[in-house]
Amino acid sequence: AQSVTQPDIHITVSEGASLELRCNYSYGATPYLFWYVQSPGQGLQLLLKYFSGDTLVQGIKGFEAEFKRSQSSFNLRKPSVHWSDAAEYFCASMEYGNKLVFGAGTILRVKS
Amino acid sequence: NAGVTQTPKFRVLKTGQSMTLLCAQDMNHEYMYWYRQDPGMGLRLIHYSVGEGTTAKGEVPDGYNVSRLKKQNFLLGLESAAPSQTSVYFCASTAPGLAGDSYEQYFGPGTRLTVT
């Protein structure tokens, strides 16, 4: 079975600083990978996805992610964090049957 | 277009009680899913359905049952609630295979369930 690891449970960054959230997956073939964001008390919103092709993918709200097969990683980045980015972020991979396997999540705190 | 809606938003149950959570989507999606979210564990798949009248087990199906009698609705049942089922439950839907579809799963706002 696939698994997704998000090594950082919490991350705190200052507003305006850059951000990188880590995600590692375990899957032999090229996975379908996703990043979702969850604001407090809300459902999940898709930030971006990777299926194939260009390994640097752009998403909404200024986020991007880079797929690195050699490192089994799909890290999420943003050059300048805004206070409204404070939320929990989930990395996920897709299994056969269109089922998502989620990482444990990373809670982002933004210092003003 | 409401997307994915869930009823109720909050519920408190006593151990042994039963309840049904309703998920409805108006996007004509074939696939629907029930997840539970627990702190530090992300979301885990309980059951899913790939079409009307079909259901299948996910990662953590024990203690839950589901039904998909209509394409737009996916019900999650707890026959005898236990404190271990205290969680936030999310429903999602998707329509793989449609032109331009991104395999994105669309999530409802969640149901917060407490079992005492």
Short mmCIF file of C-alpha atoms in Angstrom, two decimals:
data_model
loop_
_atom_site.label_atom_id
_atom_site.label_comp_id
_atom_site.label_asym_id
_atom_site.label_seq_id
_atom_site.Cartn_x
_atom_site.Cartn_y
_atom_site.Cartn_z
CA ALA A 1 0.00 0.00 0.00
CA GLN A 2 1.07 3.53 -0.63
CA SER A 3 2.06 5.83 2.17
CA VAL A 4 2.66 9.57 2.44
CA THR A 5 4.91 11.14 5.04
CA GLN A 6 4.89 14.74 6.14
CA PRO A 7 7.84 15.00 8.52
CA ASP A 8 6.89 18.33 10.06
CA ILE A 9 3.86 18.44 12.34
CA HIS A 10 4.13 22.19 12.96
CA ILE A 11 5.98 24.94 11.13
CA THR A 12 6.13 28.60 12.11
CA VAL A 13 7.28 31.26 9.67
CA SER A 14 7.26 35.02 9.73
CA GLU A 15 4.94 36.88 7.43
CA GLY A 16 6.76 37.65 4.21
CA ALA A 17 9.24 34.81 4.63
CA SER A 18 9.48 31.88 2.27
CA LEU A 19 7.88 28.53 3.02
CA GLU A 20 8.64 24.92 2.19
CA LEU A 21 6.49 22.05 3.42
CA ARG A 22 7.91 18.58 2.96
CA CYS A 23 6.17 15.54 1.59
CA ASN A 24 7.56 12.09 0.80
CA TYR A 25 5.63 9.30 -0.85
CA SER A 26 6.18 5.60 -1.30
CA TYR A 27 5.10 4.24 -4.65
CA GLY A 28 6.99 2.38 -7.32
CA ALA A 29 5.47 4.01 -10.36
CA THR A 30 4.80 7.68 -10.95
CA PRO A 31 2.13 8.66 -8.47
CA TYR A 32 -0.64 11.16 -8.76
CA LEU A 33 0.13 13.70 -6.03
CA PHE A 34 -1.89 16.46 -4.46
CA TRP A 35 -1.61 19.22 -1.90
CA TYR A 36 -4.74 20.27 -0.02
CA VAL A 37 -5.22 23.08 2.48
CA GLN A 38 -7.65 23.12 5.38
CA SER A 39 -8.52 26.31 7.21
CA PRO A 40 -9.82 25.90 10.78
CA GLY A 41 -13.31 24.41 10.84
CA GLN A 42 -13.41 24.06 7.07
CA GLY A 43 -13.22 21.32 4.50
CA LEU A 44 -10.24 20.69 2.26
CA GLN A 45 -9.39 22.78 -0.76
CA LEU A 46 -7.09 21.61 -3.54
CA LEU A 47 -3.97 23.74 -3.96
CA LEU A 48 -2.30 21.86 -6.79
CA LYS A 49 -1.74 18.46 -8.32
CA TYR A 50 0.87 16.50 -10.25
CA PHE A 51 0.17 13.73 -12.71
CA SER A 52 3.01 13.82 -15.22
CA GLY A 53 5.08 16.18 -17.33
CA ASP A 54 6.67 19.30 -15.95
CA THR A 55 7.90 18.52 -12.46
CA LEU A 56 7.27 22.05 -11.19
CA VAL A 57 3.56 22.67 -10.85
CA GLN A 58 1.82 25.90 -10.06
CA GLY A 59 -1.25 26.10 -7.90
CA ILE A 60 -3.64 28.59 -6.44
CA LYS A 61 -2.80 31.29 -3.90
CA GLY A 62 0.79 31.56 -5.15
CA PHE A 63 1.83 28.02 -4.17
CA GLU A 64 4.01 25.72 -6.22
CA ALA A 65 5.35 22.23 -5.74
CA GLU A 66 8.20 20.27 -7.25
CA PHE A 67 8.10 16.54 -7.95
CA LYS A 68 11.47 14.86 -7.45
CA ARG A 69 11.41 11.19 -8.33
CA SER A 70 14.96 10.58 -7.07
CA GLN A 71 13.97 11.78 -3.62
CA SER A 72 10.35 10.50 -3.67
CA SER A 73 9.34 14.01 -2.69
CA PHE A 74 6.69 16.52 -3.60
CA ASN A 75 7.47 19.61 -1.51
CA LEU A 76 5.18 22.61 -1.40
CA ARG A 77 6.66 26.10 -1.59
CA LYS A 78 5.62 29.70 -1.45
CA PRO A 79 8.06 32.61 -1.84
CA SER A 80 6.30 35.00 0.56
CA VAL A 81 3.83 33.84 3.18
CA HIS A 82 0.78 35.89 4.14
CA TRP A 83 -1.00 35.71 7.49
CA SER A 84 -4.00 34.21 5.70
CA ASP A 85 -1.90 31.15 4.77
CA ALA A 86 -2.07 29.91 8.35
CA ALA A 87 -3.83 26.56 8.04
CA GLU A 88 -3.18 22.84 7.94
CA TYR A 89 -1.69 21.41 4.77
CA PHE A 90 -2.08 17.86 3.58
CA CYS A 91 -0.12 16.00 0.95
CA ALA A 92 -1.86 13.05 -0.67
CA SER A 93 -1.25 10.41 -3.30
CA MET A 94 -3.83 8.58 -5.32
CA GLU A 95 -4.22 4.82 -5.18
CA TYR A 96 -5.92 2.53 -7.63
CA GLY A 97 -9.63 3.23 -7.55
CA ASN A 98 -9.13 6.98 -7.19
CA LYS A 99 -8.61 6.63 -3.46
CA LEU A 100 -6.50 9.24 -1.71
CA VAL A 101 -3.85 8.38 0.85
CA PHE A 102 -3.12 11.37 3.04
CA GLY A 103 -0.12 12.39 5.07
CA ALA A 104 -0.64 13.37 8.70
CA GLY A 105 -0.66 17.06 7.86
CA THR A 106 1.51 20.07 8.68
CA ILE A 107 0.11 22.95 10.68
CA LEU A 108 1.44 26.28 9.49
CA ARG A 109 1.59 29.20 11.86
CA VAL A 110 2.44 32.66 10.57
CA LYS A 111 4.08 35.22 12.84
CA SER A 112 3.34 38.87 12.21
CA ASN B 1 -24.35 24.81 -7.29
CA ALA B 2 -23.84 23.84 -3.66
CA GLY B 3 -21.04 21.31 -4.30
CA VAL B 4 -20.79 18.77 -1.48
CA THR B 5 -22.97 19.24 1.58
CA GLN B 6 -23.04 17.28 4.82
CA THR B 7 -25.75 16.90 7.43
CA PRO B 8 -25.54 17.42 10.37
CA LYS B 9 -22.61 19.73 11.12
CA PHE B 10 -22.32 18.69 14.76
CA ARG B 11 -23.63 15.77 16.78
CA VAL B 12 -23.13 14.36 20.25
CA LEU B 13 -24.00 10.71 20.82
CA LYS B 14 -23.94 8.44 23.82
CA THR B 15 -22.11 5.14 23.56
CA GLY B 16 -24.33 2.57 21.88
CA GLN B 17 -26.56 5.03 20.06
CA SER B 18 -26.89 4.98 16.32
CA MET B 19 -26.93 7.71 13.72
CA THR B 20 -26.65 8.39 10.01
CA LEU B 21 -24.56 11.07 8.36
CA LEU B 22 -25.80 12.33 5.03
CA CYS B 23 -23.62 13.50 2.18
CA ALA B 24 -25.12 15.08 -0.92
CA GLN B 25 -23.45 16.34 -4.08
CA ASP B 26 -24.98 18.17 -7.02
CA MET B 27 -22.09 17.76 -9.48
CA ASN B 28 -23.26 14.44 -10.93
CA HIS B 29 -20.10 12.75 -9.67
CA GLU B 30 -19.81 8.99 -9.88
CA TYR B 31 -17.39 8.43 -7.03
CA MET B 32 -18.05 9.35 -3.41
CA TYR B 33 -15.98 8.85 -0.26
CA TRP B 34 -16.21 9.00 3.50
CA TYR B 35 -13.11 9.94 5.50
CA ARG B 36 -12.47 10.49 9.16
CA GLN B 37 -9.96 13.02 10.40
CA ASP B 38 -8.16 12.60 13.69
CA PRO B 39 -5.37 14.79 15.07
CA GLY B 40 -1.95 13.75 13.82
CA MET B 41 -3.37 11.10 11.50
CA GLY B 42 -4.56 13.06 8.51
CA LEU B 43 -7.65 11.75 6.75
CA ARG B 44 -8.34 8.04 6.53
CA LEU B 45 -10.76 6.45 4.13
CA ILE B 46 -13.71 4.65 5.73
CA HIS B 47 -15.80 3.53 2.75
CA TYR B 48 -16.24 4.63 -0.80
CA SER B 49 -18.55 4.16 -3.75
CA VAL B 50 -17.78 4.10 -7.46
CA GLY B 51 -21.38 4.40 -8.52
CA GLU B 52 -25.00 4.19 -7.51
CA GLY B 53 -25.70 0.93 -5.70
CA THR B 54 -22.02 0.10 -5.09
CA THR B 55 -19.92 0.44 -1.97
CA ALA B 56 -16.48 -0.74 -0.91
CA LYS B 57 -14.35 -0.76 2.23
CA GLY B 58 -11.53 1.65 2.77
CA GLU B 59 -8.75 1.67 5.31
CA VAL B 60 -10.85 1.91 8.50
CA PRO B 61 -14.31 0.43 7.81
CA ASP B 62 -15.03 -1.32 11.11
CA GLY B 63 -18.04 0.02 12.99
CA TYR B 64 -19.46 1.83 9.96
CA ASN B 65 -21.88 1.00 7.18
CA VAL B 66 -22.71 2.94 4.04
CA SER B 67 -25.34 3.07 1.35
CA ARG B 68 -25.53 4.71 -2.06
CA LEU B 69 -29.14 4.33 -3.15
CA LYS B 70 -29.07 7.50 -5.22
CA LYS B 71 -26.15 8.82 -7.23
CA GLN B 72 -26.14 12.15 -5.46
CA ASN B 73 -26.29 10.80 -1.89
CA PHE B 74 -23.88 8.75 0.20
CA LEU B 75 -24.93 7.81 3.73
CA LEU B 76 -22.60 6.80 6.54
CA GLY B 77 -24.13 4.87 9.42
CA LEU B 78 -22.93 4.12 12.91
CA GLU B 79 -25.01 1.28 14.34
CA SER B 80 -23.58 1.35 17.86
CA ALA B 81 -21.39 4.37 18.48
CA ALA B 82 -18.18 4.05 20.48
CA PRO B 83 -15.94 6.77 21.94
CA SER B 84 -13.25 5.73 19.43
CA GLN B 85 -15.54 7.05 16.71
CA THR B 86 -15.27 10.59 18.02
CA SER B 87 -13.85 12.36 15.00
CA VAL B 88 -14.51 14.81 12.20
CA TYR B 89 -16.08 13.11 9.20
CA PHE B 90 -15.62 14.38 5.68
CA CYS B 91 -17.40 13.38 2.54
CA ALA B 92 -15.88 13.88 -0.89
CA SER B 93 -16.81 13.25 -4.49
CA THR B 94 -15.09 13.08 -7.83
CA ALA B 95 -15.77 12.24 -11.44
CA PRO B 96 -12.75 10.50 -12.91
CA GLY B 97 -12.62 10.15 -16.61
CA LEU B 98 -14.54 13.24 -17.59
CA ALA B 99 -12.86 15.46 -20.15
CA GLY B 100 -10.81 18.07 -18.36
CA ASP B 101 -11.27 16.39 -15.00
CA SER B 102 -8.31 16.57 -12.73
CA TYR B 103 -9.17 13.68 -10.41
CA GLU B 104 -9.76 16.35 -7.83
CA GLN B 105 -11.86 15.24 -4.92
CA TYR B 106 -14.31 17.89 -3.74
CA PHE B 107 -14.84 17.92 0.00
CA GLY B 108 -17.79 18.80 2.16
CA PRO B 109 -17.45 21.03 5.23
CA GLY B 110 -17.34 18.12 7.67
CA THR B 111 -19.38 16.72 10.55
CA ARG B 112 -17.95 16.90 14.04
CA LEU B 113 -19.10 13.87 16.02
CA THR B 114 -18.52 13.34 19.72
CA VAL B 115 -19.35 10.03 21.37
CA THR B 116 -19.51 10.12 25.16
#
